[in-house]
XYZ file of C-alpha atoms in Angstrom:
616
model
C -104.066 -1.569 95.128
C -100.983 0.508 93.532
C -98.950 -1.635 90.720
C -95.777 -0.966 92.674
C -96.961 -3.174 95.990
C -96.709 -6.258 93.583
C -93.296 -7.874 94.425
C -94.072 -11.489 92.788
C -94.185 -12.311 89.376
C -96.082 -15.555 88.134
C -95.882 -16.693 84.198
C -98.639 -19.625 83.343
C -98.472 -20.824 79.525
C -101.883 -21.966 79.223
C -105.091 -21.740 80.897
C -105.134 -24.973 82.834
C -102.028 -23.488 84.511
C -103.851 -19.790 84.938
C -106.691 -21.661 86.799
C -104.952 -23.231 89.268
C -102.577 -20.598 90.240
C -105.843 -18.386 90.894
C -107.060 -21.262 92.913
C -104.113 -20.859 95.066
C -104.530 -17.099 95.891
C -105.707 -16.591 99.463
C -107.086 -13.120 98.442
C -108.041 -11.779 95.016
C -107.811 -8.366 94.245
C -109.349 -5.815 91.469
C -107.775 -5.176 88.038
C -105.122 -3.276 87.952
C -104.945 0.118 88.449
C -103.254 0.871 84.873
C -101.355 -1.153 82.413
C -98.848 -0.178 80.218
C -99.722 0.893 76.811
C -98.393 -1.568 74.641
C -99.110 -4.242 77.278
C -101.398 -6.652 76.230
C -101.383 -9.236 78.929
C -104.527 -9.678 81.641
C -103.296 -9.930 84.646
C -105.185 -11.725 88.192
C -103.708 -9.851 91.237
C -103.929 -11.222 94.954
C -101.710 -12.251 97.929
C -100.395 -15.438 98.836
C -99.297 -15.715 102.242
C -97.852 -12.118 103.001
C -96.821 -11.773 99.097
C -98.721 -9.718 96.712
C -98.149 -11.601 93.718
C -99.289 -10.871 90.164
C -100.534 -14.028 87.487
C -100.649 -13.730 83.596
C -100.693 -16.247 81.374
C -99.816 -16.324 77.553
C -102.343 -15.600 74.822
C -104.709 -18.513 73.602
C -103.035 -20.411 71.113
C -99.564 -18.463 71.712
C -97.000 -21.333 72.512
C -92.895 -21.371 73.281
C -90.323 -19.048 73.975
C -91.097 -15.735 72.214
C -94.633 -15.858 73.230
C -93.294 -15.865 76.986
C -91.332 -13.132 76.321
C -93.360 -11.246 75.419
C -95.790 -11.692 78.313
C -92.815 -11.072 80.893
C -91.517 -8.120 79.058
C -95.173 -6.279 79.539
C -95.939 -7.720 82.812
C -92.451 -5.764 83.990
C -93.602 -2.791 82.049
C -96.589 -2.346 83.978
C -95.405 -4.151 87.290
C -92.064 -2.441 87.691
C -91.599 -2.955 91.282
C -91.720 -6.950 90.752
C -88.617 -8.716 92.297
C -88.950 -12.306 92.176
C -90.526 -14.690 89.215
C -91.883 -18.160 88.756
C -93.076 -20.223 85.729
C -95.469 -22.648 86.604
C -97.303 -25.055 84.954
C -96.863 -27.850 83.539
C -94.242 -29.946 81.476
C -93.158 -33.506 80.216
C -91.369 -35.816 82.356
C -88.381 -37.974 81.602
C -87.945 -41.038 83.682
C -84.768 -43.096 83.620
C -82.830 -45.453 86.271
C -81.426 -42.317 87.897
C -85.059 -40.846 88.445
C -87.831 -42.352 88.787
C -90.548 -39.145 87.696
C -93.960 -40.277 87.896
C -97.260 -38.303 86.175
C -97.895 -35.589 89.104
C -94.478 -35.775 90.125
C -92.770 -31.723 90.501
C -89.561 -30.703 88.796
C -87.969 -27.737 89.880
C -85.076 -26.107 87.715
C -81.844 -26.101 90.171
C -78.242 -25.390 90.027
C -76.274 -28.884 89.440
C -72.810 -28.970 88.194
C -72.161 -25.422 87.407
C -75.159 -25.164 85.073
C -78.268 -23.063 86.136
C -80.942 -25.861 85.932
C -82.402 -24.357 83.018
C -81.078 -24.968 79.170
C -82.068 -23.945 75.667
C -81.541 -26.078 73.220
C -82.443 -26.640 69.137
C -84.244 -29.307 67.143
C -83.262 -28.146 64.454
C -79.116 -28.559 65.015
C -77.208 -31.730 65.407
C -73.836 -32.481 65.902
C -71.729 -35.361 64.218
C -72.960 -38.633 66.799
C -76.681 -36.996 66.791
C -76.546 -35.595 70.269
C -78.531 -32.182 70.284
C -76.514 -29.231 70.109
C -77.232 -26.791 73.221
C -77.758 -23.212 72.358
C -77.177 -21.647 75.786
C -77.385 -22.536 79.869
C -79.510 -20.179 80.551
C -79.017 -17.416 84.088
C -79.660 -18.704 87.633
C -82.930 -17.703 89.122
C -82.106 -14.564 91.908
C -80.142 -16.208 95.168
C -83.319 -15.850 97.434
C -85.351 -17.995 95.345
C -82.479 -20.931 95.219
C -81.812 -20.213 99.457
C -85.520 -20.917 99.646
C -85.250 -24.227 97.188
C -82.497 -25.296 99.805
C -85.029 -25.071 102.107
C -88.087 -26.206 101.127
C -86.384 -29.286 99.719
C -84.666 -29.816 103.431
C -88.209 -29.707 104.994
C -89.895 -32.159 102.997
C -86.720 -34.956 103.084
C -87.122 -34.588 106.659
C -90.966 -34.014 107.621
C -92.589 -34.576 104.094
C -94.632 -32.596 102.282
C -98.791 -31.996 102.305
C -99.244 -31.149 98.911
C -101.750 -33.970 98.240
C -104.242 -32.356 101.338
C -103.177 -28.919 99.807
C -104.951 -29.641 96.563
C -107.759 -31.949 98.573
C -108.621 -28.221 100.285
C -108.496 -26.370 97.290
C -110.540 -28.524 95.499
C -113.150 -28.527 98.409
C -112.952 -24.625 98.486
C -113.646 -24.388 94.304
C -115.615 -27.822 94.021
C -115.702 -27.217 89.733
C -112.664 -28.133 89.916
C -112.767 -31.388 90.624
C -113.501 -33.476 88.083
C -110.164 -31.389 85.251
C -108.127 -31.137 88.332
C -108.080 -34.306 90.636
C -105.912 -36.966 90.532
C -106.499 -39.704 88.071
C -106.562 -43.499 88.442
C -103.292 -44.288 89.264
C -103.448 -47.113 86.321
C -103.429 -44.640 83.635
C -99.855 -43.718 84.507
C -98.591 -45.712 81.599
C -94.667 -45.656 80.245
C -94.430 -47.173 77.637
C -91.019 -48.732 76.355
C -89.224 -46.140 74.271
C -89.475 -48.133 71.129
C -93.085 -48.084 71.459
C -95.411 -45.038 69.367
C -98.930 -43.984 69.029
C -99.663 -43.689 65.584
C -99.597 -40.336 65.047
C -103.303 -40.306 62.743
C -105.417 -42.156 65.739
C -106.585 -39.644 67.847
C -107.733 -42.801 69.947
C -106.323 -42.973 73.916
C -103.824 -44.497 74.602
C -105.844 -47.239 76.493
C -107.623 -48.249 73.569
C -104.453 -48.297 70.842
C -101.112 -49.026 72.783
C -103.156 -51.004 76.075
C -101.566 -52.400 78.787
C -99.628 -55.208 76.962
C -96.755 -55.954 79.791
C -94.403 -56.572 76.745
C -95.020 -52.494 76.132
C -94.789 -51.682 79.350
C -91.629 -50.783 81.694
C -93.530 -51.878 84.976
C -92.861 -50.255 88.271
C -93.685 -50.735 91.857
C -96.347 -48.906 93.452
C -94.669 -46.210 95.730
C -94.772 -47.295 99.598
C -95.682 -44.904 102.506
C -92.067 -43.456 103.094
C -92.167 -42.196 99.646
C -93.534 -38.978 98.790
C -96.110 -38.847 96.075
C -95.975 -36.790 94.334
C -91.994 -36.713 94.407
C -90.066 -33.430 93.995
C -87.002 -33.587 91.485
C -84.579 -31.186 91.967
C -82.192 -30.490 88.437
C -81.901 -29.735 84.844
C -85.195 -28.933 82.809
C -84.949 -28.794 78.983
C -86.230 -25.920 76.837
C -87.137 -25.173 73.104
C -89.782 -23.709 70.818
C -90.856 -27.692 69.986
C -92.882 -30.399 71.915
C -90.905 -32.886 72.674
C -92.259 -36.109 71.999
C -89.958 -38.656 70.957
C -89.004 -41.023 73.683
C -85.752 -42.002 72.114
C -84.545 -38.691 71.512
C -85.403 -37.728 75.135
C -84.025 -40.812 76.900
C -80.528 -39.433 74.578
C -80.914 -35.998 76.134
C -81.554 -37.639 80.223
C -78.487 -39.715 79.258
C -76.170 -37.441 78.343
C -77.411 -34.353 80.541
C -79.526 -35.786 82.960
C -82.600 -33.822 81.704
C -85.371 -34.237 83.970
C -88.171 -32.420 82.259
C -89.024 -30.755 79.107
C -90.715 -27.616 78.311
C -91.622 -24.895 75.841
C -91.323 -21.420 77.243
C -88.706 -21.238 79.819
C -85.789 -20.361 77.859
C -87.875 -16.972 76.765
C -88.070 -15.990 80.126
C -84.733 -16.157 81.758
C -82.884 -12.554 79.794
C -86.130 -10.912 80.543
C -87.310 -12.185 83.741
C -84.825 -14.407 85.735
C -86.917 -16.710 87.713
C -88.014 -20.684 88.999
C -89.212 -22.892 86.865
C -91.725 -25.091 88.616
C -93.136 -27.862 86.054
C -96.104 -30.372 87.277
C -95.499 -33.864 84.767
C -98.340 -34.241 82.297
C -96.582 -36.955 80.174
C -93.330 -38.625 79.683
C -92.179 -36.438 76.679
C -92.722 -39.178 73.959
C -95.657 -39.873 71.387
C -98.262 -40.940 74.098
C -99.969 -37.225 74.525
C -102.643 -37.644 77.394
C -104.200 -34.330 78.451
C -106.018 -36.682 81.571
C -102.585 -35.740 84.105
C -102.920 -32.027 82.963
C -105.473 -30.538 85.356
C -103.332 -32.742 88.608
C -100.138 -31.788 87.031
C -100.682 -27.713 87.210
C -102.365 -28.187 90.603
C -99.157 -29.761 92.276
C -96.739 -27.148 90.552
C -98.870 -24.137 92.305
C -99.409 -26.325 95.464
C -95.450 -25.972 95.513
C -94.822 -22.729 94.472
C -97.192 -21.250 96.757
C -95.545 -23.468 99.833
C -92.072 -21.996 98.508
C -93.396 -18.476 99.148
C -94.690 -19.150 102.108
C -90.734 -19.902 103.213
C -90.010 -16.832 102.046
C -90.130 -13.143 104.239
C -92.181 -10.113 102.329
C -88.975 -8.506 103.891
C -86.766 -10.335 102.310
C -88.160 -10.528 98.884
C -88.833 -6.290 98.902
C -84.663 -6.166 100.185
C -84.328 -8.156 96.293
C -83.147 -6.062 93.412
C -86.035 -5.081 90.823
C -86.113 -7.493 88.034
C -85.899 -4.483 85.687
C -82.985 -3.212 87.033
C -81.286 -6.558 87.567
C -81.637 -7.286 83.708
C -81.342 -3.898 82.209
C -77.438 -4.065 83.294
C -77.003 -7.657 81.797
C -78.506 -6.279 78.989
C -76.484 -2.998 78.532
C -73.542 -5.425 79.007
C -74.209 -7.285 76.445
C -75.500 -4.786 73.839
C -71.860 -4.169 72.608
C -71.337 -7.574 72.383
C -74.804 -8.278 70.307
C -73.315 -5.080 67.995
C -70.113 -7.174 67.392
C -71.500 -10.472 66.592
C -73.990 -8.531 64.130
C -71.018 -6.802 62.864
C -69.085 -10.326 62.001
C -71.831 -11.930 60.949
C -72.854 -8.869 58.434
C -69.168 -9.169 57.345
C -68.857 -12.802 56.809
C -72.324 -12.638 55.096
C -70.976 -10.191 52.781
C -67.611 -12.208 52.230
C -70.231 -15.285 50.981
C -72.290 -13.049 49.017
C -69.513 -11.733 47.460
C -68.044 -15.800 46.516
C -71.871 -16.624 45.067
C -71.444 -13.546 42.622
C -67.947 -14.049 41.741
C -69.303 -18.053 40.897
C -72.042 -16.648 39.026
C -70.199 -14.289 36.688
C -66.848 -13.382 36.885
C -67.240 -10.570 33.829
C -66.388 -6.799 35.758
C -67.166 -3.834 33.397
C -66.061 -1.253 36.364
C -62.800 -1.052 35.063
C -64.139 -0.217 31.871
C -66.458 2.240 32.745
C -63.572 3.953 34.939
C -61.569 3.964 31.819
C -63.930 5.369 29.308
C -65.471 8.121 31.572
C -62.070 9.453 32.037
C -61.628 9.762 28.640
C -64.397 12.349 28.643
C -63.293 15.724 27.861
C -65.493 17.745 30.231
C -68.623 19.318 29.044
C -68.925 16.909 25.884
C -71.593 14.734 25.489
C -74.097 17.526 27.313
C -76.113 17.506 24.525
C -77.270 13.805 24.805
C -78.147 14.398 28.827
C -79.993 17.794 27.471
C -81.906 16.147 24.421
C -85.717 15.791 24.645
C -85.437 12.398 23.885
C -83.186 11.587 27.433
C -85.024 13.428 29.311
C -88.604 11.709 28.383
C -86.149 8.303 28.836
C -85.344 9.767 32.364
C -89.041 10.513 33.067
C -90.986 7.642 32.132
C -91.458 4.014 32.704
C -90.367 0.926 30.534
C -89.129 3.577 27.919
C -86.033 2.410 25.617
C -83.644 4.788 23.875
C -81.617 3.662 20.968
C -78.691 5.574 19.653
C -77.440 4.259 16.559
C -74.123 5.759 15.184
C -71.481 5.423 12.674
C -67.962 3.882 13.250
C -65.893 6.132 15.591
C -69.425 8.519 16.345
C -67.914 8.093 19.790
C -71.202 5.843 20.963
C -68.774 4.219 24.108
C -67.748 7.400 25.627
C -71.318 8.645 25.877
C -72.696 5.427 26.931
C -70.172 5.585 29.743
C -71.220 9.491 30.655
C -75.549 7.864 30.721
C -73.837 5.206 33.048
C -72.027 7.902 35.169
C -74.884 9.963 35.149
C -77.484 7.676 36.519
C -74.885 6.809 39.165
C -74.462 10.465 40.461
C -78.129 11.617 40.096
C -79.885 8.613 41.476
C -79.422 8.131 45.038
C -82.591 6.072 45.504
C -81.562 2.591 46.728
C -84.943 1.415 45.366
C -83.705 2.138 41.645
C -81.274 -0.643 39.778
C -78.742 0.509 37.256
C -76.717 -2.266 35.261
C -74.508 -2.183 32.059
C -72.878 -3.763 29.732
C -69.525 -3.092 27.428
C -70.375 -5.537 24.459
C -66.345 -6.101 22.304
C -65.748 -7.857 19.559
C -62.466 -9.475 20.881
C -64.075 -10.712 24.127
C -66.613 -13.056 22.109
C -66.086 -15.911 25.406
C -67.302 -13.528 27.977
C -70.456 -12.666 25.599
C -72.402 -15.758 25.323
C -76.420 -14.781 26.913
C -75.963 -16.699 30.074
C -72.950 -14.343 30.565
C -74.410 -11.531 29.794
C -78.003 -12.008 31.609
C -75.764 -13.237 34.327
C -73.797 -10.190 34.823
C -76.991 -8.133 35.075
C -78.471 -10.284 37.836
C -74.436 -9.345 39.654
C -74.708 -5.850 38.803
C -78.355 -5.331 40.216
C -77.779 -7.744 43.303
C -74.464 -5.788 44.601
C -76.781 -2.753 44.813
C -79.005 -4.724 47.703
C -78.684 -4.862 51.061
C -78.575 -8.737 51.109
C -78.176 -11.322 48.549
C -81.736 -12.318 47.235
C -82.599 -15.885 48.261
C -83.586 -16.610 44.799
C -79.372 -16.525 44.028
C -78.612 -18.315 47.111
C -80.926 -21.336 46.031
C -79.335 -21.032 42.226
C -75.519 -21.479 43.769
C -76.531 -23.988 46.201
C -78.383 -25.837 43.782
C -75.269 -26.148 41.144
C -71.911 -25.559 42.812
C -71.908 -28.361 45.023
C -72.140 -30.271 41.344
C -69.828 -28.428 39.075
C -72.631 -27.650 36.835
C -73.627 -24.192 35.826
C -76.839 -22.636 35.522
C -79.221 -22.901 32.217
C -80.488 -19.611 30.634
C -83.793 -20.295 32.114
C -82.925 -20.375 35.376
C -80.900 -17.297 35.159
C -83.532 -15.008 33.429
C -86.004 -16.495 36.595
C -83.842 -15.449 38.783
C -83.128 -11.844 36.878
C -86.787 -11.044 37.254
C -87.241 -11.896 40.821
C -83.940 -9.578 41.519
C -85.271 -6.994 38.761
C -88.364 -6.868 40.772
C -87.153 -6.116 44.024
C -86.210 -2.044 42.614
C -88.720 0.602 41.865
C -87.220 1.340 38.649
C -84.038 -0.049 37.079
C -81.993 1.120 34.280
C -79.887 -1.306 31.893
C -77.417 0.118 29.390
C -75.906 -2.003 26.384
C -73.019 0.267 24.540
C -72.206 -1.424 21.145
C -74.477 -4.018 20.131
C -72.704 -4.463 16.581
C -69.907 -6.176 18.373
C -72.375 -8.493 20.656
C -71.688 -11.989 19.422
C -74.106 -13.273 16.313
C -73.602 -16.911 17.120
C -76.164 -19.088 18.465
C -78.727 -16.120 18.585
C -76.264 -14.609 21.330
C -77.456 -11.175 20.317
C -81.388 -11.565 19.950
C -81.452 -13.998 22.354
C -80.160 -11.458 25.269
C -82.422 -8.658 23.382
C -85.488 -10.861 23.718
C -84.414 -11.198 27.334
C -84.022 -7.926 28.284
C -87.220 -6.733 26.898
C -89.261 -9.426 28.140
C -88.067 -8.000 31.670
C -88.594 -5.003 30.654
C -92.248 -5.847 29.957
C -92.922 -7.205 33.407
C -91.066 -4.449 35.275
C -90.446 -1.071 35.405
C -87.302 -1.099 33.405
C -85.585 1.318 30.843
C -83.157 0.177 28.297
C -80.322 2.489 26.671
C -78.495 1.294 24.218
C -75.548 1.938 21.581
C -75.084 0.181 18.194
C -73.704 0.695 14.484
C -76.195 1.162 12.165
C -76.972 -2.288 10.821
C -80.375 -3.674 9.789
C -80.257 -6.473 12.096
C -80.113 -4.483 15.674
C -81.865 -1.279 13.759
C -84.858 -3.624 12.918
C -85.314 -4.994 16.544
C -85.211 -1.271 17.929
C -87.882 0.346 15.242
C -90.257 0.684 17.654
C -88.529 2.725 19.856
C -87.030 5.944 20.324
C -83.751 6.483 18.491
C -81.245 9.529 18.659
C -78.544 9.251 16.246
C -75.544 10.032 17.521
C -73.078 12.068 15.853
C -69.624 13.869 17.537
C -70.835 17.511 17.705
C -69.263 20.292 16.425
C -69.205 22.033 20.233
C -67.936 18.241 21.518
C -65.224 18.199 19.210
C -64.266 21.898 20.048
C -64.003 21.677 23.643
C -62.235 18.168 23.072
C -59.083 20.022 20.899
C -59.193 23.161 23.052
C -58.470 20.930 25.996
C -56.173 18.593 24.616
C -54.031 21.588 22.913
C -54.302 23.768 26.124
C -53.808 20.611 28.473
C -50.536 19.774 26.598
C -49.498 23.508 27.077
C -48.840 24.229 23.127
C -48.050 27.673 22.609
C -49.529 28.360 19.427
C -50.581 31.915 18.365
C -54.236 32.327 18.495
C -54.707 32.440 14.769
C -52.969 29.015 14.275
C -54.951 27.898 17.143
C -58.277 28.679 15.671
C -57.557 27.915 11.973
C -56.220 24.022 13.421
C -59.487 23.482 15.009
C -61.763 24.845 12.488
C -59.291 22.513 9.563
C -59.946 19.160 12.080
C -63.590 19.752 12.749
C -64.212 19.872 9.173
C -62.273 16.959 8.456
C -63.456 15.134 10.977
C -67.119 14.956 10.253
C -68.712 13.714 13.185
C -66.489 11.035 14.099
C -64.794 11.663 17.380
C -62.191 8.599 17.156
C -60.353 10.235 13.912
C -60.566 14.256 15.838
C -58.721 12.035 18.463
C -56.605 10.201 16.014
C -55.517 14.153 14.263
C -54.957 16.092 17.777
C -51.697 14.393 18.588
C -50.847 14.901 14.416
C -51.241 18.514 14.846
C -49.374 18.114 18.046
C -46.012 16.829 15.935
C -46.707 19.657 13.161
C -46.909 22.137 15.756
């Protein structure tokens, strides 16, 4: 039979459920004709009544609200000409004065007080007095499905219902069935008083732990003749990706919203497949797990669901809108709105991101780096980019380049053009870059916390999102004014570190790093331990002294020196930016005089321009 003559869709959770809705079918029909491609479910097709309806159930050992999902989203996928659902099976009851829900008794999500007789809420969130916090009142089912609730629950107030000889025929028609599926002894419907457990490490029944002490028991009356039994409750069923089975907590949730029945998949079901819940009661939602009501339980949810449709016209149900339709327009609707909550939520993550760096290290060498590169004449300092020794730096992994230099070699201006260069040429998010400005007169910003600190910053403002590993560090200390120890920090440094491809550190001017305390070969010793772990290259700047020349001896080293073509282009620019008009013989013999003089220091050709300047 074509996919597209299946108007009824019906969810199970687990097999127990499955079985007994296929009892149910009046005719069975083959597999489907096709499934969808990505659709994964298994599917029992057949009529009941005049509906064709079509059963899945959840994958074994696939619980709760995505799992259901999941399962509806296929079975519309493949079914698309479905226009009414149901979730049957079974759920946990809870009993108070108001309602007195017995094991077998149905609840049936309905409409009461505005709400739509299903809700979502979360374990894990309280509110100040302990009361759960709701996460969402979930869509009515579709109008034709609550007319025919109206109905049905009309009928039985004033004839009854004939569930019981329902199930007595279906379990004469599939006789296996009896023994999973009948009704138990009426005396193992036990509630227990709320304060009352089953330890949770005795597997044991609860007949042979909790017994049928009176003093444990809240004792009711047998139901008389004019009562039905099972009983149909008609109002709000609670839903979440947990079991519920604390008694106290769930006599709290009847009390304050008049709960009537818990469950695990529900809430999955209603953005992608509006529909009835239908729940059979296994158990009274508390610590007291008995699998014995199960097999009864699904039987007299499917003995009701399939009287329900039997209420209902086929003509009426194919005059329904198409599930898929019905939903895709709630869910265009609200696609603008998901985009602006992501877009307020990605901006107020950013805003705390941004307050866990700024606690971390308040140190900002931008504004350095801004103020050094534009110092650059342009074109100087191509020589280091074009040296052999950069380029195999560039090239390789773990690979450090040390540039020692004398006073005024101008070692800061070409650290700041590496810095700018591995900025513009390395677009990769995947690679880190980091540096650091060491100065003499800022010896309180360059203790080795600050430092190793201000690397972690550096390398976490070029992610996405703000490693966990930081989160954990300021949640751990700022709630107690206390700060983080240099272990903790160079932890956290690797785990960030290791998150790039590559990364790329540059130190300009270790001379002026701070001596005291081991400042200096402390952060050395941390930098290279990193960079023995990861893929990291180090650059850095220093006056030639034997105590940072010693720790770099193993490495590559370019002195650096102001070049005769750097210190050219720097006076032609500065004499020809200032607009001198000097004759061209002056001009040259000034620069040739100053290069001479200068000897490789670029601070003193910078110091003579301007006296030229004044001579001129």
């Amino acid at each position: 039979m074509p996919n597209l003559d299946y108007t009824v869709g019906w969810i199970c959770a687990i097999s127990t459920e499955y079985v007994a809705a296929q009892a149910f079918l009046d005719e069975e029909h083959e597999i489907p004709e096709y499934v969808s491609t990505n659709d994964n479910n298994i599917y029992t097709l057949g009529m009941m009544g005049k509906h064709k309806v079509v059963i899945a159930v959840l994958p074994k050992g696939e619980y709760g609200i995505a799992a259901a999902a999941s399962v509806a989203r296929d079975m519309l996928h493949s079914f698309p000409n479905i226009r009414i659902g149901l979730m049957v099976g079974i759920g946990g009851g809870a009993p108070s004065q108001r309602h007195d829900i017995r094991l077998g008794d149905i609840v049936v999500s309905a409409p009461r007080d505005g709400t739509s007789g299903l809700f979502q809420y979360d374990f894990g969130k309280t509110i100040q007095d302990q009361t759960f916090q709701t996460t969402g009142h979930l869509d009515k089912p579709p109008s034709l499905l609550r007319a025919a609730v109206n109905d049905i629950e009309a009928q039985y107030e004033r004839k009854g219902h004939k569930l019981e000889e329902t199930i007595a025929g279906i379990l004469r028609k599939w006789p296996k069935l009896r023994k999973k599926y009948k009704r138990p002894d009426l005396n193992s419907d036990r509630l227990y008083q709320s304060h009352i457990t089953h330890p949770s490490d005795d597997e044991r029944s609860c007949a042979a732990i909790c017994k049928d002490n009176p003093s444990k028991l809240i004792l009711r009356s047998d139901r008389n003749d004019d009562e039905d039994n099972p009983a149909i409750h008609y109002g709000l069923i609670a839903s979440a990706n947990q079991l519920m089975k604390d008694a106290l907590i769930r006599d709290m949730l009847a009390a304050e919203k008049d709960v009537l029945c818990f469950e695990m998949e529900a809430a999955g079901l209603m953005n992608h497949f509006p529909c009835l819940v239908i729940r059979g009661i296994c158990d009274y939602s508390d610590s007291h797990k008995n699998k014995e009501w199960q097999g009864y339980a699904a039987m007299t949810a499917a003995a009701y669901a399939k009287d329900l449709l039997s209420r209902i016209p086929s003509n009426k149900v194919e005059a329904e809108k198409k599930i898929g339709e019905l939903i895709s327009g709630v869910l265009g609707s609200l696609s603008k709105t998901e985009a602006d909550v992501k877009t307020i939520r990605s901006n107020l993550e950013k805003k705390e991101d941004i307050e866990i760096l700024n606690w971390l290290t308040d140190i900002d060498y931008g504004p350095q780096q801004t103020d050094y590169i534009n110092r650059r004449q342009v074109g100087t300092g191509q020589w280091l980019l074009d040296s052999v020794e950069f380029q195999e730096w560039m090239r390789n992994d773990k690979q450090t380049l040390f540039c020692p230099g004398i006073p005024g070699a101008g070692k800061t201006i070409l650290a700041s053009i590496v810095v700018d260069y591995l900025s513009s040429n390395l677009y990769d998010t995947n690679v880190g870059i980091a540096y650091i400005y060491c100065n003499v007169r800022q010896k309180d910003t360059q203790k080795v916390n600050h430092l190793v600190a201000s690397l972690i910053k550096q390398l976490a403002e070029g992610q996405s999102s703000l490693s966990g590993n930081i989160k954990d560090l300021y949640n751990r200390h700022k709630p107690k004014h206390t700060q983080p120890s240099l272990d903790e920090l160079s932890s956290v440094l690797r785990s960030v570190a290791g998150t790039y491809s590559r990364a790329f550190i540059v130190v300009d001017a270790l001379d002026e790093c701070q001596t005291s305390n081991g400042c200096r070969k402390r952060f050395l010793s941390e930098i290279f331990h990193l960079q023995s772990e990861y893929r990291v290259n180090i650059f850095a700047t220093s006056r030639t002294i034997p105590e940072v020349t010693e720790i770099f001896k193993n490495s590559t080293s370019l002195e650096i020196r102001a070049r005769d073509e750097d210190i050219q282009k720097y006076i032609e620019g500065r004499i020809l930016g200032e607009g001198l008009e000097l004759l061209e013989k002056l001009h040259d013999e000034i620069k040739w005089v100053i290069i001479r003089v200068v000897d490789g220091m670029q601070v003193l050709c910078a110091i003579t321009v301007p006296v030229e300047y004044s001579i001129g």
